[in-house]
């Protein structure tokens, strides 16, 4: 087994520029994590569906240039990627607007190739997905995915679940709570935050939120610059180093944390050191606009020397 399979959706990104204009890029939580994983020297394939349009072509070329594998990207004739727009306030906090109801990625688990895609998960060291990923699919689709994850784990693949919560994706919170419970049960590692979990479990303490995570290894990012890491039955608080520059955009803070944490774990670090790595990269990312920072801005101590081959 080699590398990471990251499952999700990448969309066209529109972000504020000057004089009421917007600049166009692309992004999505699991795609952002995949790019940072590749930059950190981890072999990663992105699993999603796109259209047969020029924007989808541009995405695939960009992913390959970043070293993200595209061999498991399905191309659906006549379909298009979704779109999201980011607004940021003076503190760098972001607000998202989505147009994704008919995006190609929503059909990933309903294709003739779906069985082959799900069977391939057992060929990876780690499968990474988020709650946003799960919100894309029907109940039947999620059931097929969870069954494939259980089968992959039986063959030695680890599963990491990121709790990224977007209320628009979960109009019924009771369904969301059930899906999160099933995802925690299917995962070896849970990457959570109080920001994600409190809308589902209002009023819970940090300890109460951790108790709801059944995954054997869990990280809970706090409202302050710190996280609680639980593994081998014990919990530890990890404090982040102060951010050196002004915060301008918190987009992808969690995605980059996840990448650095998972890369460190795959490379043999313990969960505490992995959380420190996550805080370090996230602290750099929030000082730049947009989800993906310039490669030159990556922390020097995290630079990868791996040669990227792009798609295979």
PDB file of C-alpha atoms in Angstrom:
ATOM      1  CA  UNK A   1       0.000   0.000   0.000  1.00  0.00           C
ATOM      2  CA  UNK A   2       1.200   3.479  -0.760  1.00  0.00           C
ATOM      3  CA  UNK A   3       0.130   7.008  -0.022  1.00  0.00           C
ATOM      4  CA  UNK A   4      -3.148   8.721   0.693  1.00  0.00           C
ATOM      5  CA  UNK A   5      -6.524   8.677  -1.037  1.00  0.00           C
ATOM      6  CA  UNK A   6      -8.348  11.959  -0.444  1.00  0.00           C
ATOM      7  CA  UNK A   7     -12.067  11.952  -1.281  1.00  0.00           C
ATOM      8  CA  UNK A   8     -14.158  15.054  -1.872  1.00  0.00           C
ATOM      9  CA  UNK A   9     -14.990  17.934  -4.159  1.00  0.00           C
ATOM     10  CA  UNK A  10     -13.038  20.770  -5.703  1.00  0.00           C
ATOM     11  CA  UNK A  11     -14.967  23.815  -6.868  1.00  0.00           C
ATOM     12  CA  UNK A  12     -14.339  27.018  -8.743  1.00  0.00           C
ATOM     13  CA  UNK A  13     -13.314  29.608  -6.141  1.00  0.00           C
ATOM     14  CA  UNK A  14     -14.245  33.276  -6.409  1.00  0.00           C
ATOM     15  CA  UNK A  15     -12.584  35.566  -3.877  1.00  0.00           C
ATOM     16  CA  UNK A  16     -12.755  39.299  -3.303  1.00  0.00           C
ATOM     17  CA  UNK A  17     -10.360  41.506  -5.201  1.00  0.00           C
ATOM     18  CA  UNK A  18     -10.362  45.293  -5.573  1.00  0.00           C
ATOM     19  CA  UNK A  19     -13.246  47.561  -6.603  1.00  0.00           C
ATOM     20  CA  UNK A  20     -15.937  44.908  -6.269  1.00  0.00           C
ATOM     21  CA  UNK A  21     -14.201  42.447  -8.573  1.00  0.00           C
ATOM     22  CA  UNK A  22     -13.463  38.796  -7.837  1.00  0.00           C
ATOM     23  CA  UNK A  23     -10.496  36.650  -8.804  1.00  0.00           C
ATOM     24  CA  UNK A  24     -10.994  33.045  -9.919  1.00  0.00           C
ATOM     25  CA  UNK A  25      -9.192  30.009  -8.630  1.00  0.00           C
ATOM     26  CA  UNK A  26     -10.277  26.635  -7.313  1.00  0.00           C
ATOM     27  CA  UNK A  27     -10.427  24.911  -3.957  1.00  0.00           C
ATOM     28  CA  UNK A  28     -12.265  22.656  -1.587  1.00  0.00           C
ATOM     29  CA  UNK A  29     -11.431  21.329   1.840  1.00  0.00           C
ATOM     30  CA  UNK A  30     -10.070  17.899   0.914  1.00  0.00           C
ATOM     31  CA  UNK A  31      -8.395  19.234  -2.235  1.00  0.00           C
ATOM     32  CA  UNK A  32      -6.634  21.914  -0.183  1.00  0.00           C
ATOM     33  CA  UNK A  33      -5.423  19.220   2.199  1.00  0.00           C
ATOM     34  CA  UNK A  34      -4.254  17.117  -0.760  1.00  0.00           C
ATOM     35  CA  UNK A  35      -2.151  19.975  -2.149  1.00  0.00           C
ATOM     36  CA  UNK A  36      -0.497  20.580   1.210  1.00  0.00           C
ATOM     37  CA  UNK A  37       0.085  16.836   1.672  1.00  0.00           C
ATOM     38  CA  UNK A  38       1.830  16.717  -1.699  1.00  0.00           C
ATOM     39  CA  UNK A  39       3.955  19.722  -0.760  1.00  0.00           C
ATOM     40  CA  UNK A  40       4.922  17.910   2.441  1.00  0.00           C
ATOM     41  CA  UNK A  41       6.206  14.910   0.511  1.00  0.00           C
ATOM     42  CA  UNK A  42       3.195  12.604   0.776  1.00  0.00           C
ATOM     43  CA  UNK A  43       2.007  10.702  -2.271  1.00  0.00           C
ATOM     44  CA  UNK A  44      -1.694  11.522  -2.606  1.00  0.00           C
ATOM     45  CA  UNK A  45      -4.433  10.744  -5.128  1.00  0.00           C
ATOM     46  CA  UNK A  46      -7.551  12.880  -5.266  1.00  0.00           C
ATOM     47  CA  UNK A  47     -10.798  10.968  -5.733  1.00  0.00           C
ATOM     48  CA  UNK A  48     -13.656  13.015  -7.153  1.00  0.00           C
ATOM     49  CA  UNK A  49     -15.752  13.631 -10.259  1.00  0.00           C
ATOM     50  CA  UNK A  50     -15.490  16.563 -12.656  1.00  0.00           C
ATOM     51  CA  UNK A  51     -17.077  17.572 -15.942  1.00  0.00           C
ATOM     52  CA  UNK A  52     -15.654  17.473 -19.432  1.00  0.00           C
ATOM     53  CA  UNK A  53     -15.324  21.259 -19.614  1.00  0.00           C
ATOM     54  CA  UNK A  54     -12.298  23.537 -19.866  1.00  0.00           C
ATOM     55  CA  UNK A  55     -12.506  24.565 -16.187  1.00  0.00           C
ATOM     56  CA  UNK A  56     -12.287  20.915 -15.162  1.00  0.00           C
ATOM     57  CA  UNK A  57      -9.303  20.522 -17.493  1.00  0.00           C
ATOM     58  CA  UNK A  58      -7.665  23.497 -15.777  1.00  0.00           C
ATOM     59  CA  UNK A  59      -8.239  21.972 -12.348  1.00  0.00           C
ATOM     60  CA  UNK A  60      -6.669  18.650 -13.282  1.00  0.00           C
ATOM     61  CA  UNK A  61      -3.640  20.356 -14.809  1.00  0.00           C
ATOM     62  CA  UNK A  62      -3.207  22.458 -11.660  1.00  0.00           C
ATOM     63  CA  UNK A  63      -3.468  19.445  -9.354  1.00  0.00           C
ATOM     64  CA  UNK A  64      -0.928  17.520 -11.383  1.00  0.00           C
ATOM     65  CA  UNK A  65       1.436  20.499 -11.261  1.00  0.00           C
ATOM     66  CA  UNK A  66       1.185  20.376  -7.454  1.00  0.00           C
ATOM     67  CA  UNK A  67       1.988  16.661  -7.389  1.00  0.00           C
ATOM     68  CA  UNK A  68      -1.566  15.493  -6.640  1.00  0.00           C
ATOM     69  CA  UNK A  69      -2.457  12.267  -8.459  1.00  0.00           C
ATOM     70  CA  UNK A  70      -5.483  12.476 -10.762  1.00  0.00           C
ATOM     71  CA  UNK A  71      -5.818   8.886 -11.980  1.00  0.00           C
ATOM     72  CA  UNK A  72      -9.009   8.399  -9.951  1.00  0.00           C
ATOM     73  CA  UNK A  73     -10.780  11.566 -11.102  1.00  0.00           C
ATOM     74  CA  UNK A  74     -13.940  10.633 -12.994  1.00  0.00           C
ATOM     75  CA  UNK A  75     -14.922  12.849 -15.975  1.00  0.00           C
ATOM     76  CA  UNK A  76     -18.683  13.146 -16.560  1.00  0.00           C
ATOM     77  CA  UNK A  77     -19.875  14.399 -19.957  1.00  0.00           C
ATOM     78  CA  UNK A  78     -22.134  17.429 -19.726  1.00  0.00           C
ATOM     79  CA  UNK A  79     -21.498  18.071 -16.014  1.00  0.00           C
ATOM     80  CA  UNK A  80     -19.677  21.004 -14.414  1.00  0.00           C
ATOM     81  CA  UNK A  81     -17.795  21.743 -11.180  1.00  0.00           C
ATOM     82  CA  UNK A  82     -19.539  23.606  -8.377  1.00  0.00           C
ATOM     83  CA  UNK A  83     -18.742  27.217  -7.484  1.00  0.00           C
ATOM     84  CA  UNK A  84     -18.113  28.918  -4.152  1.00  0.00           C
ATOM     85  CA  UNK A  85     -17.557  32.550  -3.270  1.00  0.00           C
ATOM     86  CA  UNK A  86     -15.558  33.746  -0.250  1.00  0.00           C
ATOM     87  CA  UNK A  87     -16.180  36.937   1.667  1.00  0.00           C
ATOM     88  CA  UNK A  88     -13.689  37.864   4.403  1.00  0.00           C
ATOM     89  CA  UNK A  89     -14.110  40.487   7.099  1.00  0.00           C
ATOM     90  CA  UNK A  90     -11.492  42.801   8.560  1.00  0.00           C
ATOM     91  CA  UNK A  91     -10.354  40.057  10.977  1.00  0.00           C
ATOM     92  CA  UNK A  92      -9.807  37.543   8.184  1.00  0.00           C
ATOM     93  CA  UNK A  93     -12.862  35.480   9.107  1.00  0.00           C
ATOM     94  CA  UNK A  94     -14.568  34.000   6.077  1.00  0.00           C
ATOM     95  CA  UNK A  95     -18.109  33.433   4.869  1.00  0.00           C
ATOM     96  CA  UNK A  96     -18.891  31.016   2.042  1.00  0.00           C
ATOM     97  CA  UNK A  97     -21.620  31.017  -0.590  1.00  0.00           C
ATOM     98  CA  UNK A  98     -22.037  27.836  -2.646  1.00  0.00           C
ATOM     99  CA  UNK A  99     -23.580  26.856  -5.978  1.00  0.00           C
ATOM    100  CA  UNK A 100     -23.028  23.102  -6.075  1.00  0.00           C
ATOM    101  CA  UNK A 101     -26.399  21.329  -6.157  1.00  0.00           C
ATOM    102  CA  UNK A 102     -25.771  19.817  -9.602  1.00  0.00           C
ATOM    103  CA  UNK A 103     -21.984  19.483  -9.491  1.00  0.00           C
ATOM    104  CA  UNK A 104     -20.292  16.442 -10.985  1.00  0.00           C
ATOM    105  CA  UNK A 105     -18.784  15.424  -7.641  1.00  0.00           C
ATOM    106  CA  UNK A 106     -22.211  14.644  -6.197  1.00  0.00           C
ATOM    107  CA  UNK A 107     -22.501  11.686  -8.561  1.00  0.00           C
ATOM    108  CA  UNK A 108     -19.231  10.005  -7.580  1.00  0.00           C
ATOM    109  CA  UNK A 109     -20.925   7.167  -5.672  1.00  0.00           C
ATOM    110  CA  UNK A 110     -23.567   6.534  -8.336  1.00  0.00           C
ATOM    111  CA  UNK A 111     -21.396   5.750 -11.359  1.00  0.00           C
ATOM    112  CA  UNK A 112     -20.638   2.490 -13.189  1.00  0.00           C
ATOM    113  CA  UNK A 113     -17.064   2.923 -11.934  1.00  0.00           C
ATOM    114  CA  UNK A 114     -18.071   3.441  -8.296  1.00  0.00           C
ATOM    115  CA  UNK A 115     -17.386  -0.153  -7.274  1.00  0.00           C
ATOM    116  CA  UNK A 116     -13.845  -0.034  -8.640  1.00  0.00           C
ATOM    117  CA  UNK A 117     -13.211   3.298  -6.927  1.00  0.00           C
ATOM    118  CA  UNK A 118     -14.390   1.993  -3.561  1.00  0.00           C
ATOM    119  CA  UNK A 119     -12.418  -1.235  -3.908  1.00  0.00           C
ATOM    120  CA  UNK A 120      -9.274   0.794  -4.613  1.00  0.00           C
ATOM    121  CA  UNK A 121      -9.355   2.377  -1.143  1.00  0.00           C
ATOM    122  CA  UNK A 122      -7.746  -0.721   0.369  1.00  0.00           C
ATOM    123  CA  UNK A 123      -4.635  -0.103  -1.757  1.00  0.00           C
ATOM    124  CA  UNK A 124      -3.750   3.071   0.200  1.00  0.00           C
ATOM    125  CA  UNK A 125      -2.015   3.554   3.537  1.00  0.00           C
ATOM    126  CA  UNK A 126      -4.585   6.173   4.503  1.00  0.00           C
ATOM    127  CA  UNK A 127      -7.976   7.367   3.297  1.00  0.00           C
ATOM    128  CA  UNK A 128      -8.898  10.961   4.145  1.00  0.00           C
ATOM    129  CA  UNK A 129     -12.378  12.455   3.929  1.00  0.00           C
ATOM    130  CA  UNK A 130     -14.423  15.163   5.589  1.00  0.00           C
ATOM    131  CA  UNK A 131     -17.963  15.852   6.697  1.00  0.00           C
ATOM    132  CA  UNK A 132     -18.277  18.085   3.641  1.00  0.00           C
ATOM    133  CA  UNK A 133     -17.410  15.032   1.546  1.00  0.00           C
ATOM    134  CA  UNK A 134     -20.165  13.044   3.237  1.00  0.00           C
ATOM    135  CA  UNK A 135     -22.722  15.841   2.783  1.00  0.00           C
ATOM    136  CA  UNK A 136     -22.415  15.464  -0.995  1.00  0.00           C
ATOM    137  CA  UNK A 137     -23.862  11.961  -1.156  1.00  0.00           C
ATOM    138  CA  UNK A 138     -27.188  10.264  -0.585  1.00  0.00           C
ATOM    139  CA  UNK A 139     -27.779   8.004   2.406  1.00  0.00           C
ATOM    140  CA  UNK A 140     -27.250   4.979   0.144  1.00  0.00           C
ATOM    141  CA  UNK A 141     -24.015   6.460  -1.189  1.00  0.00           C
ATOM    142  CA  UNK A 142     -22.720   7.121   2.301  1.00  0.00           C
ATOM    143  CA  UNK A 143     -23.603   3.565   3.266  1.00  0.00           C
ATOM    144  CA  UNK A 144     -21.548   2.188   0.363  1.00  0.00           C
ATOM    145  CA  UNK A 145     -18.644   4.428   1.300  1.00  0.00           C
ATOM    146  CA  UNK A 146     -18.692   3.427   4.974  1.00  0.00           C
ATOM    147  CA  UNK A 147     -18.802  -0.251   3.991  1.00  0.00           C
ATOM    148  CA  UNK A 148     -15.761   0.266   1.753  1.00  0.00           C
ATOM    149  CA  UNK A 149     -13.915   2.064   4.542  1.00  0.00           C
ATOM    150  CA  UNK A 150     -14.584  -0.797   6.945  1.00  0.00           C
ATOM    151  CA  UNK A 151     -13.334  -3.300   4.367  1.00  0.00           C
ATOM    152  CA  UNK A 152     -10.211  -1.227   3.737  1.00  0.00           C
ATOM    153  CA  UNK A 153      -9.459  -0.994   7.455  1.00  0.00           C
ATOM    154  CA  UNK A 154      -9.672  -4.778   7.719  1.00  0.00           C
ATOM    155  CA  UNK A 155      -6.855  -4.908   5.159  1.00  0.00           C
ATOM    156  CA  UNK A 156      -4.653  -2.454   7.039  1.00  0.00           C
ATOM    157  CA  UNK A 157      -5.661   0.929   5.613  1.00  0.00           C
ATOM    158  CA  UNK A 158      -6.099   3.730   8.128  1.00  0.00           C
ATOM    159  CA  UNK A 159      -8.971   6.218   7.847  1.00  0.00           C
ATOM    160  CA  UNK A 160      -8.908   9.883   8.872  1.00  0.00           C
ATOM    161  CA  UNK A 161     -12.139  11.875   9.205  1.00  0.00           C
ATOM    162  CA  UNK A 162     -12.181  15.675   9.336  1.00  0.00           C
ATOM    163  CA  UNK A 163     -15.273  17.192  10.958  1.00  0.00           C
ATOM    164  CA  UNK A 164     -15.527  20.252   8.673  1.00  0.00           C
ATOM    165  CA  UNK A 165     -19.113  21.409   9.235  1.00  0.00           C
ATOM    166  CA  UNK A 166     -21.117  23.587   6.859  1.00  0.00           C
ATOM    167  CA  UNK A 167     -24.710  24.088   7.999  1.00  0.00           C
ATOM    168  CA  UNK A 168     -26.001  24.381   4.444  1.00  0.00           C
ATOM    169  CA  UNK A 169     -24.899  20.821   3.762  1.00  0.00           C
ATOM    170  CA  UNK A 170     -26.872  19.480   6.719  1.00  0.00           C
ATOM    171  CA  UNK A 171     -30.418  20.910   6.791  1.00  0.00           C
ATOM    172  CA  UNK A 172     -31.410  18.122   9.203  1.00  0.00           C
ATOM    173  CA  UNK A 173     -29.053  18.207  12.187  1.00  0.00           C
ATOM    174  CA  UNK A 174     -30.241  14.845  13.462  1.00  0.00           C
ATOM    175  CA  UNK A 175     -29.095  13.226  10.225  1.00  0.00           C
ATOM    176  CA  UNK A 176     -25.799  15.083  10.588  1.00  0.00           C
ATOM    177  CA  UNK A 177     -25.300  13.755  14.118  1.00  0.00           C
ATOM    178  CA  UNK A 178     -25.947  10.198  12.914  1.00  0.00           C
ATOM    179  CA  UNK A 179     -23.513  10.564   9.999  1.00  0.00           C
ATOM    180  CA  UNK A 180     -20.818  12.018  12.267  1.00  0.00           C
ATOM    181  CA  UNK A 181     -21.283   9.133  14.702  1.00  0.00           C
ATOM    182  CA  UNK A 182     -20.897   6.626  11.855  1.00  0.00           C
ATOM    183  CA  UNK A 183     -17.858   8.486  10.515  1.00  0.00           C
ATOM    184  CA  UNK A 184     -16.140   8.508  13.905  1.00  0.00           C
ATOM    185  CA  UNK A 185     -16.780   4.764  14.194  1.00  0.00           C
ATOM    186  CA  UNK A 186     -15.279   4.198  10.735  1.00  0.00           C
ATOM    187  CA  UNK A 187     -12.149   6.289  11.387  1.00  0.00           C
ATOM    188  CA  UNK A 188      -8.840   5.565  13.071  1.00  0.00           C
ATOM    189  CA  UNK A 189      -8.168   9.298  13.390  1.00  0.00           C
ATOM    190  CA  UNK A 190     -10.601  12.175  13.858  1.00  0.00           C
ATOM    191  CA  UNK A 191      -9.579  15.773  13.177  1.00  0.00           C
ATOM    192  CA  UNK A 192     -12.198  17.905  14.898  1.00  0.00           C
ATOM    193  CA  UNK A 193     -12.743  21.436  16.178  1.00  0.00           C
ATOM    194  CA  UNK A 194     -15.071  23.084  18.641  1.00  0.00           C
ATOM    195  CA  UNK A 195     -16.209  25.335  15.765  1.00  0.00           C
ATOM    196  CA  UNK A 196     -17.401  22.260  13.862  1.00  0.00           C
ATOM    197  CA  UNK A 197     -18.921  20.262  16.703  1.00  0.00           C
ATOM    198  CA  UNK A 198     -20.699  22.869  18.841  1.00  0.00           C
ATOM    199  CA  UNK A 199     -23.392  23.521  16.188  1.00  0.00           C
ATOM    200  CA  UNK A 200     -24.238  19.817  16.483  1.00  0.00           C
ATOM    201  CA  UNK A 201     -23.769  19.427  20.236  1.00  0.00           C
ATOM    202  CA  UNK A 202     -24.604  22.836  21.656  1.00  0.00           C
ATOM    203  CA  UNK A 203     -23.353  23.624  25.134  1.00  0.00           C
ATOM    204  CA  UNK A 204     -20.968  20.669  25.390  1.00  0.00           C
ATOM    205  CA  UNK A 205     -17.660  21.147  27.164  1.00  0.00           C
ATOM    206  CA  UNK A 206     -14.392  20.264  25.460  1.00  0.00           C
ATOM    207  CA  UNK A 207     -14.384  17.029  27.434  1.00  0.00           C
ATOM    208  CA  UNK A 208     -17.945  16.312  26.360  1.00  0.00           C
ATOM    209  CA  UNK A 209     -17.098  16.870  22.708  1.00  0.00           C
ATOM    210  CA  UNK A 210     -14.098  14.567  22.951  1.00  0.00           C
ATOM    211  CA  UNK A 211     -16.303  11.903  24.531  1.00  0.00           C
ATOM    212  CA  UNK A 212     -18.528  11.957  21.441  1.00  0.00           C
ATOM    213  CA  UNK A 213     -15.577  11.024  19.226  1.00  0.00           C
ATOM    214  CA  UNK A 214     -15.242   7.246  19.220  1.00  0.00           C
ATOM    215  CA  UNK A 215     -12.155   7.191  16.960  1.00  0.00           C
ATOM    216  CA  UNK A 216      -9.131   5.870  18.901  1.00  0.00           C
ATOM    217  CA  UNK A 217      -7.025   8.914  17.931  1.00  0.00           C
ATOM    218  CA  UNK A 218      -8.589  12.365  18.054  1.00  0.00           C
ATOM    219  CA  UNK A 219      -7.559  16.005  17.774  1.00  0.00           C
ATOM    220  CA  UNK A 220      -9.912  18.755  18.944  1.00  0.00           C
ATOM    221  CA  UNK A 221      -8.861  22.236  17.850  1.00  0.00           C
ATOM    222  CA  UNK A 222     -10.023  24.822  20.375  1.00  0.00           C
ATOM    223  CA  UNK A 223     -11.297  28.385  20.073  1.00  0.00           C
ATOM    224  CA  UNK A 224      -7.960  29.515  21.483  1.00  0.00           C
ATOM    225  CA  UNK A 225      -4.690  28.712  19.660  1.00  0.00           C
ATOM    226  CA  UNK A 226      -4.396  25.196  21.029  1.00  0.00           C
ATOM    227  CA  UNK A 227      -5.722  21.683  20.578  1.00  0.00           C
ATOM    228  CA  UNK A 228      -6.469  18.638  22.673  1.00  0.00           C
ATOM    229  CA  UNK A 229      -4.895  15.426  21.379  1.00  0.00           C
ATOM    230  CA  UNK A 230      -6.147  12.055  22.590  1.00  0.00           C
ATOM    231  CA  UNK A 231      -4.378   8.772  21.892  1.00  0.00           C
ATOM    232  CA  UNK A 232      -3.698   5.581  23.787  1.00  0.00           C
ATOM    233  CA  UNK A 233      -6.421   6.548  26.232  1.00  0.00           C
ATOM    234  CA  UNK A 234      -4.849   9.816  27.424  1.00  0.00           C
ATOM    235  CA  UNK A 235      -5.469  13.451  26.469  1.00  0.00           C
ATOM    236  CA  UNK A 236      -2.843  16.187  26.086  1.00  0.00           C
ATOM    237  CA  UNK A 237      -3.202  19.912  25.363  1.00  0.00           C
ATOM    238  CA  UNK A 238      -0.918  21.250  22.637  1.00  0.00           C
ATOM    239  CA  UNK A 239      -0.429  25.019  22.475  1.00  0.00           C
ATOM    240  CA  UNK A 240       0.236  26.702  19.132  1.00  0.00           C
ATOM    241  CA  UNK A 241       3.126  29.096  18.694  1.00  0.00           C
ATOM    242  CA  UNK A 242       2.019  32.733  18.231  1.00  0.00           C
ATOM    243  CA  UNK A 243       1.305  33.713  14.622  1.00  0.00           C
ATOM    244  CA  UNK A 244       4.180  35.889  13.441  1.00  0.00           C
ATOM    245  CA  UNK A 245       2.278  38.023  10.899  1.00  0.00           C
ATOM    246  CA  UNK A 246      -1.196  39.593  10.762  1.00  0.00           C
ATOM    247  CA  UNK A 247      -4.046  37.162  10.076  1.00  0.00           C
ATOM    248  CA  UNK A 248      -5.618  38.067   6.736  1.00  0.00           C
ATOM    249  CA  UNK A 249      -7.659  34.991   5.767  1.00  0.00           C
ATOM    250  CA  UNK A 250      -8.561  31.898   7.788  1.00  0.00           C
ATOM    251  CA  UNK A 251      -9.583  29.934   4.688  1.00  0.00           C
ATOM    252  CA  UNK A 252      -7.894  26.495   4.730  1.00  0.00           C
ATOM    253  CA  UNK A 253      -6.505  26.859   8.241  1.00  0.00           C
ATOM    254  CA  UNK A 254      -8.089  23.553   9.171  1.00  0.00           C
ATOM    255  CA  UNK A 255      -7.243  21.949   5.838  1.00  0.00           C
ATOM    256  CA  UNK A 256      -3.553  22.790   6.195  1.00  0.00           C
ATOM    257  CA  UNK A 257      -3.556  21.649   9.836  1.00  0.00           C
ATOM    258  CA  UNK A 258      -4.944  18.305   8.672  1.00  0.00           C
ATOM    259  CA  UNK A 259      -2.268  17.958   5.992  1.00  0.00           C
ATOM    260  CA  UNK A 260       0.619  18.689   8.340  1.00  0.00           C
ATOM    261  CA  UNK A 261      -0.826  16.422  11.051  1.00  0.00           C
ATOM    262  CA  UNK A 262      -1.363  13.501   8.687  1.00  0.00           C
ATOM    263  CA  UNK A 263       1.989  13.951   6.957  1.00  0.00           C
ATOM    264  CA  UNK A 264       3.749  13.918  10.316  1.00  0.00           C
ATOM    265  CA  UNK A 265       1.882  10.805  11.446  1.00  0.00           C
ATOM    266  CA  UNK A 266       2.625   9.000   8.184  1.00  0.00           C
ATOM    267  CA  UNK A 267       6.287   9.926   8.591  1.00  0.00           C
ATOM    268  CA  UNK A 268       6.442   8.452  12.096  1.00  0.00           C
ATOM    269  CA  UNK A 269       5.778  11.411  14.426  1.00  0.00           C
ATOM    270  CA  UNK A 270       3.646  10.907  17.505  1.00  0.00           C
ATOM    271  CA  UNK A 271       0.264  12.712  17.693  1.00  0.00           C
ATOM    272  CA  UNK A 272       1.578  15.515  19.916  1.00  0.00           C
ATOM    273  CA  UNK A 273       4.378  16.432  17.521  1.00  0.00           C
ATOM    274  CA  UNK A 274       1.957  16.005  14.621  1.00  0.00           C
ATOM    275  CA  UNK A 275      -0.403  18.540  16.219  1.00  0.00           C
ATOM    276  CA  UNK A 276       2.489  20.968  16.641  1.00  0.00           C
ATOM    277  CA  UNK A 277       3.212  20.572  12.924  1.00  0.00           C
ATOM    278  CA  UNK A 278      -0.437  21.207  12.155  1.00  0.00           C
ATOM    279  CA  UNK A 279      -0.491  24.420  14.181  1.00  0.00           C
ATOM    280  CA  UNK A 280       2.735  25.581  12.550  1.00  0.00           C
ATOM    281  CA  UNK A 281       1.482  25.239   8.983  1.00  0.00           C
ATOM    282  CA  UNK A 282      -1.977  26.627   9.769  1.00  0.00           C
ATOM    283  CA  UNK A 283      -0.317  29.637  11.417  1.00  0.00           C
ATOM    284  CA  UNK A 284       1.471  30.401   8.157  1.00  0.00           C
ATOM    285  CA  UNK A 285      -1.536  29.787   5.919  1.00  0.00           C
ATOM    286  CA  UNK A 286      -3.790  32.278   7.731  1.00  0.00           C
ATOM    287  CA  UNK A 287      -1.300  35.059   6.988  1.00  0.00           C
ATOM    288  CA  UNK A 288      -1.954  34.756   3.239  1.00  0.00           C
ATOM    289  CA  UNK A 289      -5.116  35.296   1.180  1.00  0.00           C
ATOM    290  CA  UNK A 290      -6.849  32.293  -0.319  1.00  0.00           C
ATOM    291  CA  UNK A 291      -6.761  28.586   0.386  1.00  0.00           C
ATOM    292  CA  UNK A 292      -3.410  27.698  -1.186  1.00  0.00           C
ATOM    293  CA  UNK A 293      -0.425  29.855  -0.245  1.00  0.00           C
ATOM    294  CA  UNK A 294       2.546  30.368  -2.590  1.00  0.00           C
ATOM    295  CA  UNK A 295       4.948  27.456  -2.486  1.00  0.00           C
ATOM    296  CA  UNK A 296       7.683  29.906  -1.462  1.00  0.00           C
ATOM    297  CA  UNK A 297       5.714  30.705   1.699  1.00  0.00           C
ATOM    298  CA  UNK A 298       5.751  27.127   2.979  1.00  0.00           C
ATOM    299  CA  UNK A 299       7.703  26.835   6.263  1.00  0.00           C
ATOM    300  CA  UNK A 300      11.310  25.946   5.512  1.00  0.00           C
ATOM    301  CA  UNK A 301      11.304  23.166   8.099  1.00  0.00           C
ATOM    302  CA  UNK A 302       8.431  21.525   6.215  1.00  0.00           C
ATOM    303  CA  UNK A 303       9.815  21.707   2.682  1.00  0.00           C
ATOM    304  CA  UNK A 304       9.523  18.516   0.662  1.00  0.00           C
ATOM    305  CA  UNK A 305      12.303  17.119  -1.449  1.00  0.00           C
ATOM    306  CA  UNK A 306      10.109  14.496  -3.087  1.00  0.00           C
ATOM    307  CA  UNK A 307       9.896  14.675  -6.866  1.00  0.00           C
ATOM    308  CA  UNK A 308       6.278  15.028  -7.937  1.00  0.00           C
ATOM    309  CA  UNK A 309       5.161  12.974 -10.915  1.00  0.00           C
ATOM    310  CA  UNK A 310       1.686  14.460 -11.272  1.00  0.00           C
ATOM    311  CA  UNK A 311      -1.044  12.155 -12.543  1.00  0.00           C
ATOM    312  CA  UNK A 312      -0.365   8.509 -13.181  1.00  0.00           C
TER     313      UNK A 312
END
